[in-house]
Short mmCIF file of C-alpha atoms in Angstrom, two decimals:
data_model
loop_
_atom_site.label_atom_id
_atom_site.label_comp_id
_atom_site.label_asym_id
_atom_site.label_seq_id
_atom_site.Cartn_x
_atom_site.Cartn_y
_atom_site.Cartn_z
CA MET A 1 160.02 -107.25 12.52
CA PRO A 2 162.37 -106.50 9.61
CA ASN A 3 166.03 -106.24 10.64
CA GLN A 4 164.98 -106.77 14.26
CA VAL A 5 166.03 -110.39 14.58
CA PHE A 6 166.73 -111.86 17.99
CA ARG A 7 169.51 -114.41 18.03
CA GLY A 8 172.01 -115.79 20.46
CA VAL A 9 172.06 -117.30 23.93
CA ASN A 10 172.08 -114.96 26.92
CA ASN A 11 172.50 -115.98 30.55
CA ILE A 12 170.27 -113.83 32.74
CA ASN A 13 169.38 -113.49 36.41
CA LEU A 14 165.96 -112.86 37.89
CA ASP A 15 165.72 -110.75 41.01
CA ALA A 16 163.54 -111.57 44.03
CA LYS A 17 160.58 -109.72 42.48
CA GLY A 18 160.74 -111.71 39.24
CA ARG A 19 162.38 -109.00 37.12
CA LEU A 20 165.01 -109.66 34.50
CA ALA A 21 167.13 -107.27 32.52
CA ILE A 22 166.73 -107.55 28.77
CA PRO A 23 170.23 -107.76 27.23
CA VAL A 24 171.48 -104.35 26.09
CA ARG A 25 171.80 -105.49 22.47
CA TYR A 26 167.99 -106.03 22.31
CA ARG A 27 166.81 -102.99 24.26
CA GLU A 28 167.14 -100.36 21.54
CA ARG A 29 165.46 -102.64 18.99
CA LEU A 30 162.55 -103.21 21.35
CA ALA A 31 162.29 -99.54 22.25
CA GLN A 32 162.18 -98.52 18.57
CA HIS A 33 160.01 -101.35 17.28
CA CYS A 34 157.36 -101.62 19.98
CA ALA A 35 158.15 -98.93 22.59
CA GLY A 36 159.18 -101.77 24.92
CA GLU A 37 155.68 -103.30 24.85
CA MET A 38 155.84 -107.08 24.80
CA VAL A 39 153.67 -110.10 25.43
CA VAL A 40 154.84 -113.14 27.38
CA THR A 41 153.09 -116.50 27.16
CA ILE A 42 153.90 -120.14 27.73
CA ASP A 43 155.32 -122.55 25.18
CA THR A 44 152.75 -125.31 24.77
CA GLU A 45 155.39 -127.98 24.03
CA GLU A 46 158.25 -127.06 26.39
CA THR A 47 158.59 -125.69 29.91
CA CYS A 48 159.69 -122.24 28.82
CA LEU A 49 158.22 -118.82 28.10
CA LEU A 50 157.83 -117.05 24.76
CA ILE A 51 158.44 -113.29 24.65
CA TYR A 52 157.09 -111.41 21.64
CA PRO A 53 157.24 -107.75 20.68
CA ARG A 54 153.60 -106.67 20.83
CA PRO A 55 153.08 -106.27 17.02
CA GLU A 56 154.29 -109.82 16.35
CA TRP A 57 152.12 -111.19 19.13
CA GLU A 58 149.00 -109.45 17.83
CA ASP A 59 149.43 -111.18 14.46
CA ILE A 60 149.87 -114.57 16.15
CA GLN A 61 146.89 -114.01 18.44
CA ARG A 62 144.66 -113.18 15.46
CA ARG A 63 145.71 -116.41 13.72
CA VAL A 64 145.18 -118.50 16.88
CA GLU A 65 141.78 -116.93 17.52
CA ASN A 66 140.73 -117.83 13.96
CA LEU A 67 141.33 -121.55 14.57
CA SER A 68 138.20 -123.64 15.02
CA SER A 69 137.03 -123.77 18.62
CA PHE A 70 135.40 -127.12 17.78
CA GLU A 71 138.72 -128.81 17.06
CA VAL A 72 140.21 -130.15 20.30
CA ALA A 73 143.90 -129.42 19.57
CA SER A 74 143.12 -125.90 18.33
CA ARG A 75 141.05 -125.15 21.42
CA ARG A 76 143.88 -126.39 23.65
CA VAL A 77 146.35 -124.06 21.93
CA GLN A 78 143.90 -121.14 22.18
CA ARG A 79 143.39 -121.69 25.89
CA LEU A 80 147.07 -122.12 26.68
CA LEU A 81 148.65 -119.45 24.45
CA ILE A 82 146.04 -116.71 24.74
CA GLY A 83 145.02 -117.62 28.27
CA HIS A 84 148.56 -117.19 29.57
CA ALA A 85 149.43 -114.18 27.39
CA THR A 86 150.48 -111.30 29.61
CA ASP A 87 151.25 -107.74 28.52
CA ILE A 88 154.55 -106.48 29.87
CA GLN A 89 156.38 -103.19 29.54
CA MET A 90 160.14 -102.81 29.58
CA ASP A 91 161.02 -100.21 32.21
CA GLY A 92 163.57 -97.39 31.89
CA SER A 93 166.31 -99.73 33.14
CA GLY A 94 165.58 -102.32 30.44
CA ARG A 95 163.87 -104.73 32.84
CA ILE A 96 160.65 -106.69 32.54
CA LEU A 97 158.55 -108.12 35.38
CA LEU A 98 157.27 -111.67 35.02
CA THR A 99 154.11 -112.65 36.86
CA PRO A 100 154.25 -115.50 39.41
CA PRO A 101 152.16 -117.88 37.24
CA LEU A 102 154.54 -117.43 34.30
CA ARG A 103 157.61 -117.92 36.51
CA GLU A 104 156.05 -121.02 38.05
CA TYR A 105 155.24 -122.56 34.66
CA ALA A 106 158.82 -122.14 33.42
CA GLN A 107 160.27 -123.05 36.84
CA LEU A 108 162.19 -119.77 36.88
CA GLU A 109 163.90 -118.83 40.10
CA LYS A 110 167.28 -117.10 39.85
CA LYS A 111 169.22 -118.21 36.75
CA GLY A 112 167.74 -118.29 33.29
CA VAL A 113 168.63 -118.41 29.63
CA LEU A 114 167.18 -116.00 27.09
CA LEU A 115 167.35 -117.60 23.68
CA GLY A 116 166.91 -115.57 20.48
CA GLN A 117 164.51 -117.19 18.03
CA GLY A 118 164.19 -114.67 15.23
CA ALA A 119 161.06 -112.60 15.87
CA LYS A 120 160.72 -113.78 19.48
CA LEU A 121 162.74 -114.76 22.53
CA GLU A 122 162.47 -117.89 24.64
CA LEU A 123 163.11 -117.78 28.37
CA TRP A 124 164.23 -121.00 30.05
CA ASN A 125 165.27 -122.09 33.51
CA GLU A 126 169.06 -122.44 33.06
CA GLU A 127 169.31 -126.05 34.30
CA HIS A 128 166.30 -127.11 32.24
CA TRP A 129 167.74 -125.44 29.11
CA LEU A 130 171.12 -127.13 29.49
CA ALA A 131 169.49 -130.53 30.01
CA ARG A 132 167.20 -130.14 26.96
CA ARG A 133 170.00 -128.80 24.76
CA ASP A 134 172.28 -131.69 25.70
CA ALA A 135 169.47 -134.22 25.16
CA TRP A 136 168.75 -132.82 21.69
CA LEU A 137 172.44 -132.88 20.77
CA SER A 138 172.90 -136.47 21.94
CA ASP A 139 169.70 -137.87 20.37
CA PRO A 140 170.39 -138.92 16.76
CA THR A 141 166.69 -138.61 15.84
CA CYS A 142 166.81 -134.92 16.81
CA LEU A 143 169.69 -134.36 14.43
CA GLU A 144 167.82 -135.67 11.38
CA ILE A 145 167.45 -132.91 8.80
CA PRO A 146 163.89 -132.21 7.61
CA ASP A 147 163.44 -132.28 3.83
CA GLU A 148 162.74 -128.51 3.83
CA LEU A 149 166.29 -127.88 5.10
CA LYS A 150 168.23 -130.38 2.99
CA SER A 151 168.82 -127.90 0.17
CA LEU A 152 170.11 -125.25 2.57
CA SER A 153 173.82 -124.57 2.57
CA LEU A 154 175.29 -123.40 5.88
#
């Protein structure tokens, strides 16, 4: 998604039906890039949801499907990522509707955090996000820089 990078932290609210409004700054990008068609799935390592513009998801799904179904870890990822993948369409008001199973997995009720991650967005329960963020920031092992990043200048 060239020049369509998602970044930043956005506090959001879900309504009683499980809808959330995509932040205005992302709506036009999504409308132009994928006509508001997205795919939501679970994160296999954290209790949050991953939201992809449909073209980015299709590439990921192809790669996941090509993993060996005889390898236990690959099969687990295939079942979880593809099995939970749900097509969603942004409505004319910039909202998306999350299914009950997705909301239950991420423990989403009223308050959430939409976190830009480049080509995708993550959706977290607000309390869970704050707890994880604070834990990562206070854990010295989480602050260790991988070798791939050591040459990067910020």
